[in-house]
Coordinates of C-alpha atoms in Angstrom, one line a residue:
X1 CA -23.2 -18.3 -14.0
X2 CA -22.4 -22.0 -15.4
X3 CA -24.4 -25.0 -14.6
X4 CA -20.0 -26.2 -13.5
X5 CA -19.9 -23.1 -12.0
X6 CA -23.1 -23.9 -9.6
X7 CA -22.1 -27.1 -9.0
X8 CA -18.7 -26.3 -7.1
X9 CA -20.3 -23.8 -5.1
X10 CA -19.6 -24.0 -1.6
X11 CA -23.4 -24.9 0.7
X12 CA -25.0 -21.7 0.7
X13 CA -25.6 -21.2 4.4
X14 CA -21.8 -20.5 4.6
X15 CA -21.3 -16.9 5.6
X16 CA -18.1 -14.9 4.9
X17 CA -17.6 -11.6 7.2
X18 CA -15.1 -9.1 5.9
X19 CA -14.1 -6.6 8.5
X20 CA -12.5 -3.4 6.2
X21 CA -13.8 -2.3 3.2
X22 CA -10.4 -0.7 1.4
X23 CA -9.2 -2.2 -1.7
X24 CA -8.5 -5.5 -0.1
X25 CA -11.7 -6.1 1.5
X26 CA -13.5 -5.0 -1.6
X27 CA -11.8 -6.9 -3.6
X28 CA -11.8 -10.1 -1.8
X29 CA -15.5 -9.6 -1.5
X30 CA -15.6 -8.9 -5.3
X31 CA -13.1 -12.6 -5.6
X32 CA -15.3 -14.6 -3.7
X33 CA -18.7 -13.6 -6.2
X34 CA -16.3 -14.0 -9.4
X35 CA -15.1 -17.7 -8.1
X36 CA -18.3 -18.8 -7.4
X37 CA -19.6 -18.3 -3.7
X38 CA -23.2 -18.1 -3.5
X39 CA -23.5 -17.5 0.1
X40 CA -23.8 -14.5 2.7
X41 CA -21.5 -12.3 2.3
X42 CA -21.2 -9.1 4.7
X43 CA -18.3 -6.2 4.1
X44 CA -18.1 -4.2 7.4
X45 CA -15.9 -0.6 7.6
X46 CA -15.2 1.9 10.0
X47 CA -16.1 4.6 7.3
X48 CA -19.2 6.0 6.8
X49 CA -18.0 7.0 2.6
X50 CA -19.2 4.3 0.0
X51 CA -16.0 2.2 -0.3
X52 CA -13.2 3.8 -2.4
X53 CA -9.6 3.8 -3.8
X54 CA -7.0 5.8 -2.1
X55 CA -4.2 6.2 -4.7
X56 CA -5.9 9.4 -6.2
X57 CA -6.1 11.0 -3.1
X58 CA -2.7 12.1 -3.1
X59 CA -3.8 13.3 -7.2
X60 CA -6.9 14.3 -8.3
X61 CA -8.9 14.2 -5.5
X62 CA -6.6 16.6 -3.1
X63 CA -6.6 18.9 -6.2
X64 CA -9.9 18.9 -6.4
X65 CA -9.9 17.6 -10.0
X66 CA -12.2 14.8 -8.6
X67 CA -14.8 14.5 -6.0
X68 CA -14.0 10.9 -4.8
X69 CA -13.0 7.6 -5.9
X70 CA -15.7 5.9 -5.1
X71 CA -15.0 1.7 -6.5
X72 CA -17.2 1.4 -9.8
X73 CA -18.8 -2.0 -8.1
X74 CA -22.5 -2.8 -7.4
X75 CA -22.3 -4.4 -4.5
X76 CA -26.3 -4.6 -4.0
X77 CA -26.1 -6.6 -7.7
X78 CA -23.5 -9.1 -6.4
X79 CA -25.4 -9.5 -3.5
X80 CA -22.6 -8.3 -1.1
X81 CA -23.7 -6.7 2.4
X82 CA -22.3 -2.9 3.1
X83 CA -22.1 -2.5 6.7
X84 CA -20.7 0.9 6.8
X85 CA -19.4 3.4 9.7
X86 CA -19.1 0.8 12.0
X87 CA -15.5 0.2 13.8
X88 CA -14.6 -3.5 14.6
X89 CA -14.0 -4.1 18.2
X90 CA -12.5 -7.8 18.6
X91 CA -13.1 -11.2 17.4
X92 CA -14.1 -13.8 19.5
X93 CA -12.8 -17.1 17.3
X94 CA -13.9 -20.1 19.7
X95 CA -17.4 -18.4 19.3
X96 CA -16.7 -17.6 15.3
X97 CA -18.2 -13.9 16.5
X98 CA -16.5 -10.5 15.3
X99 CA -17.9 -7.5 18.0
X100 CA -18.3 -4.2 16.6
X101 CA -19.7 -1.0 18.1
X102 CA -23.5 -2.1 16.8
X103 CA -23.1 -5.5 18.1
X104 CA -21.6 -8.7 17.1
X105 CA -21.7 -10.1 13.9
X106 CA -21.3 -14.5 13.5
X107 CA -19.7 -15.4 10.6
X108 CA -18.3 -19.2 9.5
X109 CA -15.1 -17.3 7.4
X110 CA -13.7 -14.6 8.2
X111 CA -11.4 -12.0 6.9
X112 CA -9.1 -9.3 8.5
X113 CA -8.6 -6.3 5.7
X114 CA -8.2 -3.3 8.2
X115 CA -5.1 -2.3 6.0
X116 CA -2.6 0.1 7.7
X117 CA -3.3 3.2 9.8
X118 CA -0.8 6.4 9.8
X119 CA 2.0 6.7 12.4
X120 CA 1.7 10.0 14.2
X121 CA 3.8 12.7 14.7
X122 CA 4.2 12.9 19.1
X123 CA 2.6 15.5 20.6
X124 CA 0.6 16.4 18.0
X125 CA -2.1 15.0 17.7
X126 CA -5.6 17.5 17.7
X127 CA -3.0 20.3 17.0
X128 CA -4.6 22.9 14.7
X129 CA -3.1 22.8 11.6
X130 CA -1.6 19.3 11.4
X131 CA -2.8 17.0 9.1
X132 CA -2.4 13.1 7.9
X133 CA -3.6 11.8 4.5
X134 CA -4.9 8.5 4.5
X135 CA -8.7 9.0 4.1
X136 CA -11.1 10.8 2.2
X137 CA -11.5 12.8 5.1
X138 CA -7.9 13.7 5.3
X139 CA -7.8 14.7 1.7
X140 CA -11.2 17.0 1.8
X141 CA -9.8 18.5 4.8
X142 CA -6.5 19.2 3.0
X143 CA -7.7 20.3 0.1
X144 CA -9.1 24.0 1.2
X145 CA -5.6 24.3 2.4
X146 CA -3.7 23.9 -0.8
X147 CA -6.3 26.1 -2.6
X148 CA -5.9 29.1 -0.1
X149 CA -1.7 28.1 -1.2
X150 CA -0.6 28.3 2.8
X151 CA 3.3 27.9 3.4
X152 CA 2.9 23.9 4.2
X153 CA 5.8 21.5 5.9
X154 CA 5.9 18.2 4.9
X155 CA 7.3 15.7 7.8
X156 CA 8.8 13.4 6.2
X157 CA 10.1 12.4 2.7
X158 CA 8.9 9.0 1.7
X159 CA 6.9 8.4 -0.7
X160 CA 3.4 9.7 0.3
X161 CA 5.7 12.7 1.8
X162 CA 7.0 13.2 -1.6
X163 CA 3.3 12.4 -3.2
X164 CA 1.6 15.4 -1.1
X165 CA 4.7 17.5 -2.0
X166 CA 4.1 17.4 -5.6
X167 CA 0.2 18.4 -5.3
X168 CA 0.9 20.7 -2.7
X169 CA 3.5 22.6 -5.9
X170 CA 1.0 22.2 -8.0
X171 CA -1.1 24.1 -6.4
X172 CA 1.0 26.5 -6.0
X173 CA 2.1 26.3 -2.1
X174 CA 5.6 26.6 -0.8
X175 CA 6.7 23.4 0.5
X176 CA 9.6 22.5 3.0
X177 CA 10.3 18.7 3.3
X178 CA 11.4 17.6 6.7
X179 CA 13.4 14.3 6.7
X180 CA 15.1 13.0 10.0
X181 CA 17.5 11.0 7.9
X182 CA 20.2 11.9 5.5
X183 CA 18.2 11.3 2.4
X184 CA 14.7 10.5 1.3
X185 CA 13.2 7.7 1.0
X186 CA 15.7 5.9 4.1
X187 CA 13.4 3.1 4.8
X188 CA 12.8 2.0 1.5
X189 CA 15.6 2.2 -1.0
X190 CA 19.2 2.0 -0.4
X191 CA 21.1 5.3 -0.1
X192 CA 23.0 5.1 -3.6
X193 CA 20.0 4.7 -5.5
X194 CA 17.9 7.1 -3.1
X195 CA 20.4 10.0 -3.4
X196 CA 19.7 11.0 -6.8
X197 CA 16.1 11.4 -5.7
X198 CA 16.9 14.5 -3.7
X199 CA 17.7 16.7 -6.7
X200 CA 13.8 16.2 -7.7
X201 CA 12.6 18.2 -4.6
X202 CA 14.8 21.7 -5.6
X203 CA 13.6 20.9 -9.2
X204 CA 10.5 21.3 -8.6
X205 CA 10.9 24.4 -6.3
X206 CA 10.2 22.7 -2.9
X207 CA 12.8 22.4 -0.1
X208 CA 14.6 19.6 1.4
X209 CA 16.2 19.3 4.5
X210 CA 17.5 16.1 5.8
X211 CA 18.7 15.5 9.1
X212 CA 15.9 17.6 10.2
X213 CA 13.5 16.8 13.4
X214 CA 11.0 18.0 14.1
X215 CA 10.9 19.7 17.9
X216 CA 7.3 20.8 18.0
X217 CA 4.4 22.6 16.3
X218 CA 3.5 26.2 17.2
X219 CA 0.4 28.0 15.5
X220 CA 1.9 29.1 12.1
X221 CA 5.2 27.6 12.5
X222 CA 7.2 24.3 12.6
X223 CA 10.3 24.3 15.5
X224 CA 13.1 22.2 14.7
X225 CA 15.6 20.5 17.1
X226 CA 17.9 22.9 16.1
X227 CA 16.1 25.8 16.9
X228 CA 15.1 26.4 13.3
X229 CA 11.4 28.0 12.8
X230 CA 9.8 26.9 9.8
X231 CA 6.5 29.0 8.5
X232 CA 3.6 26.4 8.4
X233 CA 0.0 27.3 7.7
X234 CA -0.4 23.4 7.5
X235 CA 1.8 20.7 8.6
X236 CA 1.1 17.4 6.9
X237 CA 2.9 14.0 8.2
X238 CA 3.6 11.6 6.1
X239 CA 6.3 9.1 8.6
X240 CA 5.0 5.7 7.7
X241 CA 2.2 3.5 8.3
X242 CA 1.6 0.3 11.0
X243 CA -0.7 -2.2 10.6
X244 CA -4.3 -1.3 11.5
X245 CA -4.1 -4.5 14.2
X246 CA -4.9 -2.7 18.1
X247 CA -8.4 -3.9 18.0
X248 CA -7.3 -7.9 17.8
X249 CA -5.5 -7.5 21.2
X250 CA -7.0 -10.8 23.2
X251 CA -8.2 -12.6 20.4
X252 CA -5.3 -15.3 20.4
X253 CA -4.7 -14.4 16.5
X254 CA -0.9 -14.6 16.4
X255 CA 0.9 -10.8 15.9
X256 CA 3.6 -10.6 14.4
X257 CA 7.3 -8.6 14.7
X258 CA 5.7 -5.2 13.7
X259 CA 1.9 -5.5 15.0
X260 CA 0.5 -7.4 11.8
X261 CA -1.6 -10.6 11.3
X262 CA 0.8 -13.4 10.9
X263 CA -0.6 -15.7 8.3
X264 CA 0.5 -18.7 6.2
X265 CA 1.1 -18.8 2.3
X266 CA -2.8 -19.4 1.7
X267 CA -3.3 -16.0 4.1
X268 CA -4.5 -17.9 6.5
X269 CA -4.4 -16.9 10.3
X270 CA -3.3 -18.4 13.7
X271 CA -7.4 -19.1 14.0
X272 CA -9.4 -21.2 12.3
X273 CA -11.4 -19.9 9.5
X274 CA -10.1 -16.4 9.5
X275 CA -7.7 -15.3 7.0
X276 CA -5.4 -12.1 6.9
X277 CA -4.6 -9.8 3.6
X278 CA -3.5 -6.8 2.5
X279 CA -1.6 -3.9 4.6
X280 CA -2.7 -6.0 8.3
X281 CA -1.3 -9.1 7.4
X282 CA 2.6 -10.5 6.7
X283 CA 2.9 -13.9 4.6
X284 CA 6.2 -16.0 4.1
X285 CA 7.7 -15.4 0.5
X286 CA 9.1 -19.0 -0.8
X287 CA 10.5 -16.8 -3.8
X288 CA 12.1 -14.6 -1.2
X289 CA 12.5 -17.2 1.6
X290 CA 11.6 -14.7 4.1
X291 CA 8.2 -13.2 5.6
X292 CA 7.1 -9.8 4.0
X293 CA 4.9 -7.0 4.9
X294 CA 3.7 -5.2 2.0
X295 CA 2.1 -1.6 1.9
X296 CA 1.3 -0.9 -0.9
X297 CA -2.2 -1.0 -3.4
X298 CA -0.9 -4.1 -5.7
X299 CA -0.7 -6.0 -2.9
X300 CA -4.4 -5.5 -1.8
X301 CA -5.4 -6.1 -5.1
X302 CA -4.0 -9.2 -5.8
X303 CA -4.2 -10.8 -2.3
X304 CA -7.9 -11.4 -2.1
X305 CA -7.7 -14.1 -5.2
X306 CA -5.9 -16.5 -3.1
X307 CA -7.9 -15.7 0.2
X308 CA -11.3 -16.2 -1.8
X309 CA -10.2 -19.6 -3.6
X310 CA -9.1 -21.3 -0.1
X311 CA -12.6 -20.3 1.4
X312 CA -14.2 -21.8 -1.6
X313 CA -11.7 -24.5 -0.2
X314 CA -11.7 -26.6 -4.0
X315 CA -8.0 -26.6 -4.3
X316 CA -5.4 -24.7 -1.9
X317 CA -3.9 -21.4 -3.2
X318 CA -0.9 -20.2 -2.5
X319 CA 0.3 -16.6 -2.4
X320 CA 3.9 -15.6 -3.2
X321 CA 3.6 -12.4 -5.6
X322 CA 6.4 -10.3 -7.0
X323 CA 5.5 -7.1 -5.1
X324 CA 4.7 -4.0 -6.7
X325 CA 4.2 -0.6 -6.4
X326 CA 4.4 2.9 -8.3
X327 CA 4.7 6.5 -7.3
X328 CA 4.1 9.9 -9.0
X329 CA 6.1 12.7 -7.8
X330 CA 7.6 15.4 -8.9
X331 CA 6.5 14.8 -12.9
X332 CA 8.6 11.3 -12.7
X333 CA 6.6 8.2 -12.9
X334 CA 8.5 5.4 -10.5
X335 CA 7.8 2.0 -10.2
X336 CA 9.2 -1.1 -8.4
X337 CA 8.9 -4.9 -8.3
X338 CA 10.3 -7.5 -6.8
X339 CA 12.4 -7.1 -2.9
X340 CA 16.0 -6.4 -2.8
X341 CA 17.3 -7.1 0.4
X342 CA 19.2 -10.2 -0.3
X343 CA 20.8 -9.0 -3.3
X344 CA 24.3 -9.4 -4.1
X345 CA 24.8 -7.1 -7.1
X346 CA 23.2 -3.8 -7.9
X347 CA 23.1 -2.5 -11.7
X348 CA 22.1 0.9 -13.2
X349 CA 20.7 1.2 -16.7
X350 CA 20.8 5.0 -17.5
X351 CA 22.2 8.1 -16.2
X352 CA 20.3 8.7 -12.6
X353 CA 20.7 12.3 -12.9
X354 CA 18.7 12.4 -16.2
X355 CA 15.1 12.0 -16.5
X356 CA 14.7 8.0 -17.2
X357 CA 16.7 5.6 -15.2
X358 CA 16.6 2.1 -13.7
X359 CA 18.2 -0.3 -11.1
X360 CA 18.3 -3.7 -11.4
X361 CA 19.3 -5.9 -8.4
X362 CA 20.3 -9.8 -8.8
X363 CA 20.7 -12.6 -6.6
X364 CA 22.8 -15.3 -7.8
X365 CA 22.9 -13.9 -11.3
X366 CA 18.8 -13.9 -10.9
X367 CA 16.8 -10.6 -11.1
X368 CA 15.1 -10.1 -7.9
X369 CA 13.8 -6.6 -7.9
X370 CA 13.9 -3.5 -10.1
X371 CA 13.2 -0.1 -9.8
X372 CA 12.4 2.0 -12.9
X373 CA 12.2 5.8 -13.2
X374 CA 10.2 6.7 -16.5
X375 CA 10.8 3.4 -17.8
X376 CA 7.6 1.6 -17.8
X377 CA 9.2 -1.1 -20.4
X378 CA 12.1 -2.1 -18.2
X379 CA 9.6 -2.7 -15.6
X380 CA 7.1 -4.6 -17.5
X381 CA 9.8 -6.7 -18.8
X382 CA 11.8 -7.2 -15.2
X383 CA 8.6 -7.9 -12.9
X384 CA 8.5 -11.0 -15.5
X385 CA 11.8 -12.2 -15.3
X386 CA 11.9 -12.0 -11.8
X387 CA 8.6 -14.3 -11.6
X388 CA 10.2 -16.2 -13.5
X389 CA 13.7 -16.6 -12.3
X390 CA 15.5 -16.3 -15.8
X391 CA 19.5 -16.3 -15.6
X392 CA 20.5 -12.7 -16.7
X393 CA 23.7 -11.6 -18.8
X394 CA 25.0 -8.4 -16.3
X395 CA 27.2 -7.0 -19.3
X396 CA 23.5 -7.1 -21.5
X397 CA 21.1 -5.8 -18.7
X398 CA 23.6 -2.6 -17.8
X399 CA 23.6 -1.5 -21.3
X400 CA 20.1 0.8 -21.4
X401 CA 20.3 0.9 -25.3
X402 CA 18.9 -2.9 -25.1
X403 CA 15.3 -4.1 -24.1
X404 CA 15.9 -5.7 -20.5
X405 CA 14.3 -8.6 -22.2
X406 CA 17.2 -9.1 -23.9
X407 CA 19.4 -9.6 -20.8
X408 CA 19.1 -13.2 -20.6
X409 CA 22.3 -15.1 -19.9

């Protein structure tokens, strides 16, 4: 570490708590070191697992090509405290005191990273045979099942639906998809550009049915609202995710519309000295002009930067990212950046029934968000135009023959 480097450091005795320890508790832990904080520094998760990545849960680890995905990151060498297996409780913020099951911890800074916890399937819960997929847990649980290649119902088709859907054929299962809506994906893309989507499922020899609800779960069998029986060795619920939040209820931190930490454009809470990032947390979007809620991996990695750097406290940092996210499913590799509610046109580059595809949507002849189907380039290239804000040429950016670079009005 620089002589500079020493010399900004914030007074030692300052100690930052983090309460979860996914990706963006880790990696806010990992920001603060890398940025120059010398002091205390305590990571505290409800897991008892060395921290980890969940993206290759869905992959290699549910396949059994991998036993874990443990973070590469000496936390003992960076001098960050693992507090692990212990569940948060509540915050007290006038005493600066975060209660957990082994007893309160103080802290001068501290960070909510509790991420996003599954939505549940009613009347289901401790049924034999029904699964989530969020932990490590999950997936090791899961992963017997695909081996021993059970007939296994998917509730729901978004995209961790569709993720588990994929594995689950690769394994070698039969797989029905469940979807209450008319399409997959609903809650995330619009229909027109979620439609061609559908087609993947059949491809790949699993089964969709939309319009489909889900009545109740019998041993070795899904009932549908119709009446329809469904054969189910496993039933695995994929129907969104809420913000892991419950446990702030009487702090005074301010909630917002859908159960997450409100915060400001520095990530910064309703309390003092306790900052909000990753799945838990919403922030207002000046690019956007409107408060987002973002679920997804890029967004936990990139978050902790700005909470780090406005503990350190030298300059304010401000967080207004072009969100990101990819998907693997069904041998198609999808990405997306930017948010494109707001738009006022929609473009296609490609044929959506072939195998690469993308859709651009503008705002005010701007590019606001992209989606790309086995197009890295075109993403690449649009999530830096719509940072940005270059004028785009529609007549140039529909033509798929020309690098999206090249759009520019």
């Amino acid at each position: 570490m620089s002589e500079q480097t020493q010399e900004r450091q914030t007074p030692p005795h300052r100690r930052v708590v983090v309460a979860g320890a996914g990706m963006a508790g880790v990696q806010t832990a990992v920001a603060l070191r890398e940025q120059g904080f010398a002091g205390p520094v305590t990571l505290i998760g409800a897991e008892p697992h060395q921290p980890y990545d969940r993206p290759p849960l869905s992959k290699a680890v549910l396949l059994g090509k991998a036993e874990g995905s443990a973070f590469d990151i000496d936390f003992e060498a960076l001098g960050i405290e693992l507090r692990l297996g212990r569940e948060v409780l509540g915050v007290r913020v006038a005493d600066h005191e975060l209660d957990t099951a082994e007893g309160s911890v103080p802290y001068d800074a501290l960070v909510l990273a509790t991420g996003a916890e599954p939505v549940l399937l009613p009347q289901t819960q401790g049924v034999p045979g029904v699964h989530l997929l969020r932990t490590l847990d999950d997936a090791e649980r899961l992963r017997p099942v695909l081996a021993r290649q059970h007939d296994v119902v998917v509730v729901g088709a978004g995209w961790i639906g569709a993720e588990f859907a994929t594995a689950a054929r690769e394994a070698g299962c039969a797989v029905t998809v469940v979807e209450a809506a008319d399409r997959p994906l609903a809650g995330a893309l619009p229909a027109e550009v979620a439609a061609p989507m559908a087609s993947w499922y059949a491809d790949a020899g699993a089964v969709l049915r939309t319009h489909a609800r889900v009545a109740r779960v019998e041993p070795g069998e899904v009932v549908l609202d119709d009446g329809t029986r469904l054969p189910a060795g496993a039933v695995v619920v994929g129907i969104g995710a809420r913000p892991a939040t419950g446990w702030l209820a009487g702090s005074g931190i301010v909630p917002g519309a859908h159960g997450e930490v409100v915060a400001d454009d520095g990530l910064r809470t309703s309390a003092p000295d306790v900052y909000a990032v990753g799945d838990c947390a919403s922030f207002p979007s000046r690019r956007y002009g409107e408060r987002l809620l973002v679920h997804h991996w890029d967004n936990a990695l990139q978050g902790p930067r700005t909470v780090a750097a406005n503990i350190i406290g030298e300059e304010p940092a401000v967080y207004d990212p072009v969100p990101y996210f990819w998907s693997e499913q069904f041998g198609r590799f999808v990405q997306y950046a930017g948010y494109h509610a707001g738009a006022d046109t929609t473009l296609w580059r490609g044929d959506p029934s072939g195998p690469s595809w993308s859709v651009c949507w503008l705002r005010d002849g701007r590019l606001v968000a992209l989606l790309a189907v086995g197009r890295p380039r075109d993403l690449a290239q649009g999530r830096r135009l719509i940072e940005a804000g270059t004028p785009m040429d529609p007549d140039l950016l529909a033509d798929a023959s020309k690098p999206l670079k090249a759009a520019t009005a």
